[in-house]
Short mmCIF file of C-alpha atoms in Angstrom, two decimals:
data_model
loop_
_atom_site.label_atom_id
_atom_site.label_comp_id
_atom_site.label_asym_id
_atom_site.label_seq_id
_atom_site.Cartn_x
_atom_site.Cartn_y
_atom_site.Cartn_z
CA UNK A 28 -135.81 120.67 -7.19
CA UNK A 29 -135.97 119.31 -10.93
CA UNK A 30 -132.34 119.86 -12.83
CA UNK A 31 -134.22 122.25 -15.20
CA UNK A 32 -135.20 124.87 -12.77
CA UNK A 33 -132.02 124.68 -10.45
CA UNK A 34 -130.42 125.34 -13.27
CA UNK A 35 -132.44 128.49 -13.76
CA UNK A 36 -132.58 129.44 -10.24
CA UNK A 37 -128.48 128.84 -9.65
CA UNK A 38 -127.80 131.25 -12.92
CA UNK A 39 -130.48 134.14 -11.72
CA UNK A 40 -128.64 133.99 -8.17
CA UNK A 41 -125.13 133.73 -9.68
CA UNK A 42 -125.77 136.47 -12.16
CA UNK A 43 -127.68 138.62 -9.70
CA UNK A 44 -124.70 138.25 -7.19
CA UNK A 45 -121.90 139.25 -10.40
CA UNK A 46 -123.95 142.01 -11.91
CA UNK A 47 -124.64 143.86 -8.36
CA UNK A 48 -121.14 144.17 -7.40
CA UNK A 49 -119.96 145.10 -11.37
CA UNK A 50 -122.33 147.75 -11.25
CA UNK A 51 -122.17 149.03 -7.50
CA UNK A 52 -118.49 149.52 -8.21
CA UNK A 53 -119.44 152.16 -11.32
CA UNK A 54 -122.32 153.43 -8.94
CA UNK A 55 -119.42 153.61 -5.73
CA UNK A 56 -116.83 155.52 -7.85
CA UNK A 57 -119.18 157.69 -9.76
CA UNK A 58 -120.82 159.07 -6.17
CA UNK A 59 -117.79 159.78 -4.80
CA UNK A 60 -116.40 161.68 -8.32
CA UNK A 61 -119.44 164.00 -7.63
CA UNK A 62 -121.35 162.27 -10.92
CA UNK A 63 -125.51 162.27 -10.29
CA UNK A 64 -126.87 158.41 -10.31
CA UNK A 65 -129.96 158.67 -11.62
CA UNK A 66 -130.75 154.72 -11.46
CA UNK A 67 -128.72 151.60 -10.69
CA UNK A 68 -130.88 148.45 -12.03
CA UNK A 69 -129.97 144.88 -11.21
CA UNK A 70 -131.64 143.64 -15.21
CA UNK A 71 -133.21 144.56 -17.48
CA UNK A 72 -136.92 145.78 -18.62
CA UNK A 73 -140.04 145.76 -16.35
CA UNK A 74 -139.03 146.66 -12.96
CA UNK A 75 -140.16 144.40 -10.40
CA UNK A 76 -139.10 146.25 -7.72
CA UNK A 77 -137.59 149.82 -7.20
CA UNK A 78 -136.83 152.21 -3.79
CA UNK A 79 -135.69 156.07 -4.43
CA UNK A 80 -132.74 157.25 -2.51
CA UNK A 81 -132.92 160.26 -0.40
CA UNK A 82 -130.14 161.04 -3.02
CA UNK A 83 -132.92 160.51 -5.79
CA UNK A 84 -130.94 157.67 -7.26
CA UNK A 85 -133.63 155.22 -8.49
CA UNK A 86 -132.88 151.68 -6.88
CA UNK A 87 -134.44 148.61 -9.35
CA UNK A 88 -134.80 144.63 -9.71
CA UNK A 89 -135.52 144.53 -13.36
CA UNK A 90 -137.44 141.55 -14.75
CA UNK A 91 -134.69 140.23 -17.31
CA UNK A 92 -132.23 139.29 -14.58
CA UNK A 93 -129.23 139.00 -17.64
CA UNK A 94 -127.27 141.81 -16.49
CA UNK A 95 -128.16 145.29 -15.51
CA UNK A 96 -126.91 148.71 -15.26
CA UNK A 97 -125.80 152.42 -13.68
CA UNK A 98 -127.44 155.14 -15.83
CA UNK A 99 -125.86 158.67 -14.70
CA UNK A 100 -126.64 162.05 -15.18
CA UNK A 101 -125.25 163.01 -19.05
CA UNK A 102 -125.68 165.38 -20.97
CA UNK A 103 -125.29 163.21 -23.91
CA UNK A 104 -129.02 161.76 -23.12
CA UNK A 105 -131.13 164.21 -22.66
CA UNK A 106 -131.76 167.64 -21.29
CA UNK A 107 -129.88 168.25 -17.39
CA UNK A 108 -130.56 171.67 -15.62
CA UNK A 109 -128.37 173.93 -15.51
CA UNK A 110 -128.09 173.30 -11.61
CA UNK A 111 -127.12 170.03 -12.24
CA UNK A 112 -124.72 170.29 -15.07
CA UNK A 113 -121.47 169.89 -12.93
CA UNK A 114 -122.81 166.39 -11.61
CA UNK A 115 -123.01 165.04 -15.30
CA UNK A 116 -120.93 162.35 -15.97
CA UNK A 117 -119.74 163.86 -19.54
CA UNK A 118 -118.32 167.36 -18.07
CA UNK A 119 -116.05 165.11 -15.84
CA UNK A 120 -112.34 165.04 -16.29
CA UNK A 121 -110.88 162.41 -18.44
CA UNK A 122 -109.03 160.52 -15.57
CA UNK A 123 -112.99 161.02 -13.50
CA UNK A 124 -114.70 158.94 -16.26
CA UNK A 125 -111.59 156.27 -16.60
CA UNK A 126 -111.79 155.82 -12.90
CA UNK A 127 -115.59 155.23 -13.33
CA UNK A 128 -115.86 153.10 -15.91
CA UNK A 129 -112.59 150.64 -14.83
CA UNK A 130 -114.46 150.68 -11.18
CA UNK A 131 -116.74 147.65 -12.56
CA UNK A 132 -114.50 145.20 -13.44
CA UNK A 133 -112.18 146.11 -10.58
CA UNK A 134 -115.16 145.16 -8.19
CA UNK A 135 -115.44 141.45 -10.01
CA UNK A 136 -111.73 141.09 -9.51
CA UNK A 137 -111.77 142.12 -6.30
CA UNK A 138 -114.80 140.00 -5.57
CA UNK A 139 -112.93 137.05 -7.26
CA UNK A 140 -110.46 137.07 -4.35
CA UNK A 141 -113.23 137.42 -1.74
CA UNK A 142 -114.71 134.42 -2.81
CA UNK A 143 -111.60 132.34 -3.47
CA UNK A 144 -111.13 133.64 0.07
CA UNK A 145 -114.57 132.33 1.26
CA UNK A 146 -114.25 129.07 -0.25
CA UNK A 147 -110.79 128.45 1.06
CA UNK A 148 -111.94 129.26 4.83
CA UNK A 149 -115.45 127.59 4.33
CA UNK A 150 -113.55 124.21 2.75
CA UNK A 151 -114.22 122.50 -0.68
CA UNK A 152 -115.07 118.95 -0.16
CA UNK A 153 -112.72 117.01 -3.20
CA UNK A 154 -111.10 113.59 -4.00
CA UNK A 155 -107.89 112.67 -2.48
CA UNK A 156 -104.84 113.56 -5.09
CA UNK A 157 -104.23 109.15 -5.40
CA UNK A 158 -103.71 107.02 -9.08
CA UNK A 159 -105.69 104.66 -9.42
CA UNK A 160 -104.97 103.32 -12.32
CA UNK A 161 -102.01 104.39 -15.57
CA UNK A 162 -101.49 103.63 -18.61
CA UNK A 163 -99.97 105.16 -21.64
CA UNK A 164 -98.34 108.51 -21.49
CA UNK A 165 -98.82 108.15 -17.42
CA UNK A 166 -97.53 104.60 -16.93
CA UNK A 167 -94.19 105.18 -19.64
CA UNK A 168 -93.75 108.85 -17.09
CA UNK A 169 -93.44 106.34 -14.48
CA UNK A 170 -96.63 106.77 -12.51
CA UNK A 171 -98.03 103.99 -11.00
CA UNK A 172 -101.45 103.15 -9.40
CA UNK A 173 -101.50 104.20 -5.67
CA UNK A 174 -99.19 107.42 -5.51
CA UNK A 175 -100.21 110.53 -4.65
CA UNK A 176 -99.71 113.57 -6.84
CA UNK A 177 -98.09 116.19 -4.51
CA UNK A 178 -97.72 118.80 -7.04
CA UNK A 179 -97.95 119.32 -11.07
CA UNK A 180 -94.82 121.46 -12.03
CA UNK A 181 -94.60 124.09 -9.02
CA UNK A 182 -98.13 123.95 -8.65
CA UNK A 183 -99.48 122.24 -5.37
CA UNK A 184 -102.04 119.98 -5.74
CA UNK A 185 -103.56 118.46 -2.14
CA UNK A 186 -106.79 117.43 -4.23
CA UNK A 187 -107.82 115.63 -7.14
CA UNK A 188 -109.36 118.95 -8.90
CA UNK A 189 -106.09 120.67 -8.63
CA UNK A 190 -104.39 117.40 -10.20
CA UNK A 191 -106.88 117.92 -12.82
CA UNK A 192 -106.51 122.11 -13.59
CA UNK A 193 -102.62 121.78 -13.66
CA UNK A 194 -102.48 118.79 -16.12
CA UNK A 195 -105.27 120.21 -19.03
CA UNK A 196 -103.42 123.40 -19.73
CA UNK A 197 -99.82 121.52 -20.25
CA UNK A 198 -101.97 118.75 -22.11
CA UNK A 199 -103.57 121.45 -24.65
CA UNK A 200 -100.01 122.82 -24.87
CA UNK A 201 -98.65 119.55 -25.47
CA UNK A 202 -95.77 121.10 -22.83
CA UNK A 203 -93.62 117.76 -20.99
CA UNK A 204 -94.56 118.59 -17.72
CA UNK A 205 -92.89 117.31 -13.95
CA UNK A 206 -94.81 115.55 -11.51
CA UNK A 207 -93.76 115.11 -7.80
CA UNK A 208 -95.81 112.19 -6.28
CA UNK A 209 -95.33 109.97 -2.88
CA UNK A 210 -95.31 106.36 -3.63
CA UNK A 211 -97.35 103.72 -1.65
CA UNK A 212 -94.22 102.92 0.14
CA UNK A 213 -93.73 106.70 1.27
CA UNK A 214 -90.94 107.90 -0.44
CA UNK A 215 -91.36 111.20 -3.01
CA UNK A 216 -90.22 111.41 -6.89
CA UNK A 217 -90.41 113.50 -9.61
CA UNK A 218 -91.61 111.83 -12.91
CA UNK A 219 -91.60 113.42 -16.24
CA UNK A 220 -94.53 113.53 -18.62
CA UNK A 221 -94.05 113.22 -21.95
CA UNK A 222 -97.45 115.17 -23.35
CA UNK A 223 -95.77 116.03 -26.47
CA UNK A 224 -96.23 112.54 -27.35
CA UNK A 225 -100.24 113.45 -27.68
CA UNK A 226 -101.69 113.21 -30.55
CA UNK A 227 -102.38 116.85 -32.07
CA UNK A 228 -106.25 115.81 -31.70
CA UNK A 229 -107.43 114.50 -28.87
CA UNK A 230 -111.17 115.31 -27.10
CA UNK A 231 -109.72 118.17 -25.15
CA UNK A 232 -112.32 117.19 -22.70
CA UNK A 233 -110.81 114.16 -21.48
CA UNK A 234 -107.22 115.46 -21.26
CA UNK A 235 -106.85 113.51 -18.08
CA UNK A 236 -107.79 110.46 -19.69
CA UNK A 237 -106.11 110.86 -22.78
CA UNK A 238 -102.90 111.19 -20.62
CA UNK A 239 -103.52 107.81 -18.80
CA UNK A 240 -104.38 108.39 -15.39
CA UNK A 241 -107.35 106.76 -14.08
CA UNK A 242 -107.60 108.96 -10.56
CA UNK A 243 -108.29 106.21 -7.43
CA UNK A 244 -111.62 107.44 -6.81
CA UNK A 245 -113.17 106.65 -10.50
CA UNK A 246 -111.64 103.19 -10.17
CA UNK A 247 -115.05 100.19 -10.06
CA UNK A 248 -114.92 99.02 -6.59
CA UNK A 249 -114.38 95.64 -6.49
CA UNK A 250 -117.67 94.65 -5.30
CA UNK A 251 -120.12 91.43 -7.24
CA UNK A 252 -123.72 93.07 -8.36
CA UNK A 253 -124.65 89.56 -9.72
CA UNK A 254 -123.44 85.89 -9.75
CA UNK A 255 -124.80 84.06 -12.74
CA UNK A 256 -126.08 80.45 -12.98
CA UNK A 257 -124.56 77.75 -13.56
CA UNK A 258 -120.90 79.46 -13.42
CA UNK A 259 -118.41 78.63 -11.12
CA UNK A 260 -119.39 81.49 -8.90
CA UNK A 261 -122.40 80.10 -8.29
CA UNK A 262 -123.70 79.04 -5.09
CA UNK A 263 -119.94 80.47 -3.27
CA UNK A 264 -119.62 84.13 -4.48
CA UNK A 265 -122.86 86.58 -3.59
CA UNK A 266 -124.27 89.65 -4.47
CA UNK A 267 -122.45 92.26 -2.27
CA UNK A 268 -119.25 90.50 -1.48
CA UNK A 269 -116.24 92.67 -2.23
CA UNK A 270 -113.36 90.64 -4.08
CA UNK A 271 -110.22 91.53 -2.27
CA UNK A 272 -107.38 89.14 -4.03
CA UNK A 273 -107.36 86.43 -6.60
CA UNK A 274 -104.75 83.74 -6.11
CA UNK A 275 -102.57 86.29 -3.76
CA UNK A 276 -102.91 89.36 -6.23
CA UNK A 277 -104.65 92.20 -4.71
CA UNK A 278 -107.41 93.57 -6.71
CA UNK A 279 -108.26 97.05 -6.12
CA UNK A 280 -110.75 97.98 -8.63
CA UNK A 281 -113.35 95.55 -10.57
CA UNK A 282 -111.10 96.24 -13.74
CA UNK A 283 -108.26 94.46 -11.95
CA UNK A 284 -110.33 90.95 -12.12
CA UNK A 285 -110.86 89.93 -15.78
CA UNK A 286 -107.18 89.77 -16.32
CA UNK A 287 -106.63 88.01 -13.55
CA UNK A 288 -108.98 86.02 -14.04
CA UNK A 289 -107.37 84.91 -17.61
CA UNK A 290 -104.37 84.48 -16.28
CA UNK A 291 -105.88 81.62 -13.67
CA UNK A 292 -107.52 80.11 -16.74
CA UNK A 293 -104.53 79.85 -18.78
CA UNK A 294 -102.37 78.23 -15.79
CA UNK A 295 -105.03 75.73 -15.08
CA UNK A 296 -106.77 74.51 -11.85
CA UNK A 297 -107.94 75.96 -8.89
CA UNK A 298 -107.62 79.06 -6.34
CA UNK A 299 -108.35 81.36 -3.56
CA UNK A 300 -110.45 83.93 -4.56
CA UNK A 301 -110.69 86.08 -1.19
CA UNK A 302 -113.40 88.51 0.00
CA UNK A 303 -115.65 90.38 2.08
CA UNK A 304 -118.60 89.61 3.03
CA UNK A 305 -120.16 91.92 5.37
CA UNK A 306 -117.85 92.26 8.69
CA UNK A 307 -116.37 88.43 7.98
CA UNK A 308 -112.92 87.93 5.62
CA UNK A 309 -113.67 84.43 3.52
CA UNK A 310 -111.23 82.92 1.43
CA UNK A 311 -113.25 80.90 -1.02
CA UNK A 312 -111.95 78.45 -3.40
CA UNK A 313 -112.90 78.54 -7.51
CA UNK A 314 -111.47 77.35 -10.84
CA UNK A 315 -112.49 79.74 -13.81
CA UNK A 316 -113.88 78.21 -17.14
CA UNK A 317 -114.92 79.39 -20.47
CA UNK A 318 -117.63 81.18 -20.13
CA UNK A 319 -120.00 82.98 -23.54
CA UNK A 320 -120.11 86.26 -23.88
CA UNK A 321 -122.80 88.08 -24.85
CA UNK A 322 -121.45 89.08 -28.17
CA UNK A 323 -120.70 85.37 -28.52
CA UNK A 324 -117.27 85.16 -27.82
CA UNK A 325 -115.64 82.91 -25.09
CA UNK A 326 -113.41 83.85 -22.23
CA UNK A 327 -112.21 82.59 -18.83
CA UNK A 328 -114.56 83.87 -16.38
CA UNK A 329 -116.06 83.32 -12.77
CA UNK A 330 -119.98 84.43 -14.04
CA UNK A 331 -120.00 87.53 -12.11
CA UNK A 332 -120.67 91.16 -12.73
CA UNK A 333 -119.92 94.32 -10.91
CA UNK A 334 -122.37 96.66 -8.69
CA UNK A 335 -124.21 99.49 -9.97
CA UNK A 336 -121.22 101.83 -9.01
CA UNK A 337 -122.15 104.85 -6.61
CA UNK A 338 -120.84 108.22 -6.56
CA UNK A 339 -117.39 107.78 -3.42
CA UNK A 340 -117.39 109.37 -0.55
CA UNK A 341 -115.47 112.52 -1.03
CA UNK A 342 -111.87 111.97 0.93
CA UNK A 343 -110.03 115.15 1.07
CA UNK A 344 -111.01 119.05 1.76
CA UNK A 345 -108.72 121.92 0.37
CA UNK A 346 -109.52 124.40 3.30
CA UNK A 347 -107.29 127.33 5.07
CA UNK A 348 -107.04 129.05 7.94
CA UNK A 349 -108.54 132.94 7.74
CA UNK A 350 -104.90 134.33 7.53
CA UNK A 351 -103.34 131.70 5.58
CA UNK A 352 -106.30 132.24 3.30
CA UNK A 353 -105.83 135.94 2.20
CA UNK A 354 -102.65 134.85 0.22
CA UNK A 355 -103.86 131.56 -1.05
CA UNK A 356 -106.89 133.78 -2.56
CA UNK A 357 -104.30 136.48 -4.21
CA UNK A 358 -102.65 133.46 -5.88
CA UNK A 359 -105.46 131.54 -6.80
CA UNK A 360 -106.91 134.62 -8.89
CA UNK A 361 -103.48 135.67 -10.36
CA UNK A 362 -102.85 132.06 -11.73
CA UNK A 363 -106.55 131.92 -13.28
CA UNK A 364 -106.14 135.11 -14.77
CA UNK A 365 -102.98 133.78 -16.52
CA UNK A 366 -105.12 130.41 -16.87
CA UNK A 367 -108.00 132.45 -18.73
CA UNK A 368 -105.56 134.64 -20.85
CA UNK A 369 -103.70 131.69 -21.83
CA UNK A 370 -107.18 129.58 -23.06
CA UNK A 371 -107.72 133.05 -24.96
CA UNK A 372 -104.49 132.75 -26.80
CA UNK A 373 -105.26 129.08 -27.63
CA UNK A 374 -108.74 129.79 -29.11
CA UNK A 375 -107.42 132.67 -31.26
CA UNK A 376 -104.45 130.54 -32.39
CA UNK A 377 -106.32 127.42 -33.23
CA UNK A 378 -104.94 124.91 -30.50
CA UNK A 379 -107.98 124.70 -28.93
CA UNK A 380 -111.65 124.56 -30.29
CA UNK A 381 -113.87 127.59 -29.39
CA UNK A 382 -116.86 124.77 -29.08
CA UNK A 383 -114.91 123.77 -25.83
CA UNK A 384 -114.02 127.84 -25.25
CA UNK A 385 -117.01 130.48 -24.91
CA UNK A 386 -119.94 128.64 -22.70
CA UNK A 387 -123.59 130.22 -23.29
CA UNK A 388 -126.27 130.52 -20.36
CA UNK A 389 -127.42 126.60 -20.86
CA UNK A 390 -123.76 125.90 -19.70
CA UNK A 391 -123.09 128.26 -17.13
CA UNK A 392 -126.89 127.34 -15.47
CA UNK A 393 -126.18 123.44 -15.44
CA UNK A 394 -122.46 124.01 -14.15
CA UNK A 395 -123.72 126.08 -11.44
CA UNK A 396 -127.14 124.06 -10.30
CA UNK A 397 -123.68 120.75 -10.15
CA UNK A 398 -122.04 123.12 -7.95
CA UNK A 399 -124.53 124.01 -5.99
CA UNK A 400 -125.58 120.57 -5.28
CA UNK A 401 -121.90 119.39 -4.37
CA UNK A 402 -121.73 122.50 -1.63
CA UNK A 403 -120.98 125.87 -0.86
CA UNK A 404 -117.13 125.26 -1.26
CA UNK A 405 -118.15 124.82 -5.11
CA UNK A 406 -120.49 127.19 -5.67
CA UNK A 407 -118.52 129.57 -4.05
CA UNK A 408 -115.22 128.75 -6.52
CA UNK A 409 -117.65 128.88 -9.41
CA UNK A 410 -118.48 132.38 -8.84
CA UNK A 411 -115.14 133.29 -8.01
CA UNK A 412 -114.46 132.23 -11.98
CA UNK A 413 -117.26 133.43 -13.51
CA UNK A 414 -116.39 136.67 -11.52
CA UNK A 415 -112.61 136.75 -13.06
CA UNK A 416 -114.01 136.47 -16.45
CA UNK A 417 -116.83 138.89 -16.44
CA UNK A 418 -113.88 140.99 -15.36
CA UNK A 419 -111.21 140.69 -17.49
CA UNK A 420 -113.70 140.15 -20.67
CA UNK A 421 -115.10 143.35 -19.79
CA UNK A 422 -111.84 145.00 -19.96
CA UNK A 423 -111.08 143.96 -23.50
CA UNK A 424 -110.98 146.58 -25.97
CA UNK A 425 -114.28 146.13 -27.69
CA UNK A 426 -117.32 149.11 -27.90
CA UNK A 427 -120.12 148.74 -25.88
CA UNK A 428 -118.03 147.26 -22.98
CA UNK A 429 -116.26 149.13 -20.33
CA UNK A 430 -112.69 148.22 -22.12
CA UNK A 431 -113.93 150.27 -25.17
CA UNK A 432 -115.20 153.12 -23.54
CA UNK A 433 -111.23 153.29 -21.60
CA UNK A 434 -109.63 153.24 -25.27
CA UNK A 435 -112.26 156.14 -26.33
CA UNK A 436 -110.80 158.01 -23.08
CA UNK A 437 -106.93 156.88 -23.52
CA UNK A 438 -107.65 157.98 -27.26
CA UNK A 439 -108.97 161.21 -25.54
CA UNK A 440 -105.38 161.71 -23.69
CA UNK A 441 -103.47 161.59 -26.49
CA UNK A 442 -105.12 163.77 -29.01
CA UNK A 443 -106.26 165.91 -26.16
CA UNK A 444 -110.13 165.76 -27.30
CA UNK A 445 -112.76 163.86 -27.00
CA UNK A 446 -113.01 161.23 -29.40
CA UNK A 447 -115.77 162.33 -32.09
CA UNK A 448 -119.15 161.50 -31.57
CA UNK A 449 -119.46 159.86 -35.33
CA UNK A 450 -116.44 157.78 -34.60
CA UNK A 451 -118.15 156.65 -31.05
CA UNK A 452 -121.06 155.96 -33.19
CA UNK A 453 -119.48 153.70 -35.69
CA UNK A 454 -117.46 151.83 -32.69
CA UNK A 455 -121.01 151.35 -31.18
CA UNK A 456 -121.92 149.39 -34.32
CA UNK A 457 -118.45 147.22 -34.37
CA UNK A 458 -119.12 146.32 -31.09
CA UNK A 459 -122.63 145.49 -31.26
CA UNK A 460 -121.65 143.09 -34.08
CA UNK A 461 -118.65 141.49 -32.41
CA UNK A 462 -121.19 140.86 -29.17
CA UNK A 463 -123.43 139.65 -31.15
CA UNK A 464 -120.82 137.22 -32.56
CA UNK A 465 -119.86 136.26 -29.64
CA UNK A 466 -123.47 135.67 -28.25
CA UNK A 467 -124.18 133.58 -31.11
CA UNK A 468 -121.55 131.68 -30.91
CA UNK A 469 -122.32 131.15 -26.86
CA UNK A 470 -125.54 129.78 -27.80
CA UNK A 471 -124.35 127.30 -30.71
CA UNK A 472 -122.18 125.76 -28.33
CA UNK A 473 -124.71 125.31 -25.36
CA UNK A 474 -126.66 123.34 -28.59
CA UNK A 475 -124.19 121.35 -29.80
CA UNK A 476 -122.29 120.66 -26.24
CA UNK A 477 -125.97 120.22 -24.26
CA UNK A 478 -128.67 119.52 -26.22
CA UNK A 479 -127.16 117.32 -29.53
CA UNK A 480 -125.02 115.14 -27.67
#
């Protein structure tokens, strides 16, 4: 399956799975507050399929799968019979048409922790929490290449990924934050980095990186793609040997060599350059020289170059038992709620771009075709975010979505009347332009963040 349409088909099943349970919770609450459902729709336009209840709710798979919807009886929208008129959604009681409308976003937060629960049982194949490599802000913390991150703060971190959504937020917030590893020689300390030493702009992409740490698994292995001729390599070192120490160093990544390398130059002579080849353990004697670069300068070197590098074997799972799940899942959602209202704060008060904020349908189809391809575990914790967010955005104040029609109805309480219809009207327009906003800005970012670079 080309990257184009798994994309497309990933984003259909993702949306298709969001929108269903947003609107079956409307449709769920609404039945059982005695409203009539005259159609629940999974999209938009052109139905492509459609069943009728014995209830005479109209069941439909619309062709536009961006969305869909939960039309109800209303006498708002045309004419209802007089037989019917108690079943109409408007002739409900205030706290009847709150608990409707809050019943859709309740069902994504609620399906949020299902899947967070799902993917915790199921197991999401990651990267072991291990440094490979640190420099900068990282190496002055005192965090060296082999420990193991056991938690960021108070926040656990037994893989790589969590390593990673712990350290962005305190990056963005340029926040000093405490990191509790185990060194390679098994003891456990807390260092302290400084990330209010980052520079106010950085590509808040690349937090990680701009912090210093080079995780273990992104490390070059060590391993010779090509031996030049007529270098000292030639004829002793081959394709596919893996260079394990140079003159009693270790080397643990192909990065480690050039250094070393210089440093043999600069002393003079001979060494042991040791490796592995195949299932035998060869120390091989070589002197470096001068060798041109290909932007014409000259360095020590050996004349070799490192393997096309493949994506590692993944070497740690975050998984839980069914029981020991249902808790993990509560916390995971209520710490990317907080997550997701925090990145809201930071857009609105500049700290962060919006280019790296709202993601359009180009984003959200390619994240979810990577992963699908990298498992279920994935997948799974993708739609347990998307599922937060449709949630929670929903709930924000704005017309048009279910957050503005509860401020209409809190409005309602207060003043002990409806809210007027040419005040619903003019909110209608507000929040058609603010969507529209929004949407725009959605797609200028899928442009510039997919399709320019």
């Amino acid at each position: 399956m080309s990257e184009f349409i798994g994309s497309i088909w990933w984003l259909i099943v993702a949306l298709g799975v969001l929108v269903t349970f947003h609107e079956f919770g409307h449709y769920w609450v609404a039945r059982r507050c005695g409203v009539k459902v005259l159609r629940f729709s999974v999209g938009f336009g052109r139905p492509l399929w459609m069943r009728r209840g014995k209830d005479g709710t109209e069941y439909v798979i619309a062709a536009i799968p961006l969305g869909g919807y939960v039309k109800m009886l209303d006498e708002r929208e045309g004419t209802v019979p007089a037989n019917l008129v108690d079943q109409a959604f408007n002739r409900q009681s205030v706290w009847k048409r709150i608990a409707i409308v809050i019943a859709g976003p309740l069902a994504n937060l609620i399906l949020c922790v299902a899947l967070f629960w799902t993917m915790f049982v199921v197991g999401r194949p990651d990267y072991a929490p291990v440094v490979g490599e640190a420099q900068g802000i990282a190496a002055s913390g005192g965090l060296h290449a082999g420990d193991t991150v056991l938690a960021v703060d108070d926040r656990p971190t037994p893989t790589w990924s969590e390593v990673q959504l712990a350290l962005i937020p305190a990056a963005l917030d340029h926040a000093d934050t405490k990191v509790r590893v185990r060194t390679v020689l098994g003891d456990e300390a807390t260092r302290t980095l400084a990330l209010s030493k980052l520079p106010d702009s950085f590509d808040e992409r690349r937090a990680v990186e701009a912090i210093g740490i080079t995780p273990r698994h992104l490390l070059m292995p060590a391993l010779i793609g090509r031996v030049l001729p007529d270098t000292p390599a030639w004829g002793v070192l081959a394709e596919g040997d893996r260079i394990l120490a140079i003159d009693g160093e270790p080397v643990t990544s192909f990065d480690d060599i050039p250094a070393l390398v210089r440093k043999l130059g600069e002393r003079g002579g001979s060494a042991m350059i040791e490796v592995q080849r195949k299932d035998d353990r060869l120390a091989l004697e070589l002197a470096p020289r001068r060798i041109k670069k290909p932007t014409g300068e000259t360095d020590w070197g050996l004349g070799i170059g490192p393997a096309v590098p493949q994506e590692p074997a993944k070497d740690a799972v975050l998984r839980y038992g069914p029981v020991a799940a249902v808790p993990a899942a509560v916390r995971e959602g209520v710490h990317q709620a907080n997550e997701l209202f925090a990145m809201i704060g930071r857009a609105f008060s500049g700290r962060v771009s919006v280019q790296n904020t709202v993601a359009g349908p180009i984003t959200i189809a390619r994240a979810a075709n990577m992963s699908a391809q990298h498992g279920a575990g994935w997948f799974l914790q993708l739609l347990a975010m998307l599922s937060l967010s449709l949630g929670i955005l929903n709930l924000l104040p704005i017309p048009i979505l279910d957050g503005g029609h509860l401020l209409y109805y809190l409005i309602e309480l207060v003043k002990g009347s409806p809210v007027s219809e040419r005040a619903m009207a003019a909110g209608q327009y507000v929040g058609l332009a603010l969507i529209a906003g929004l949407m725009g800005l959605a797609f200028y970012n899928d442009i510039m963040n997919n399709l320019v670079r």
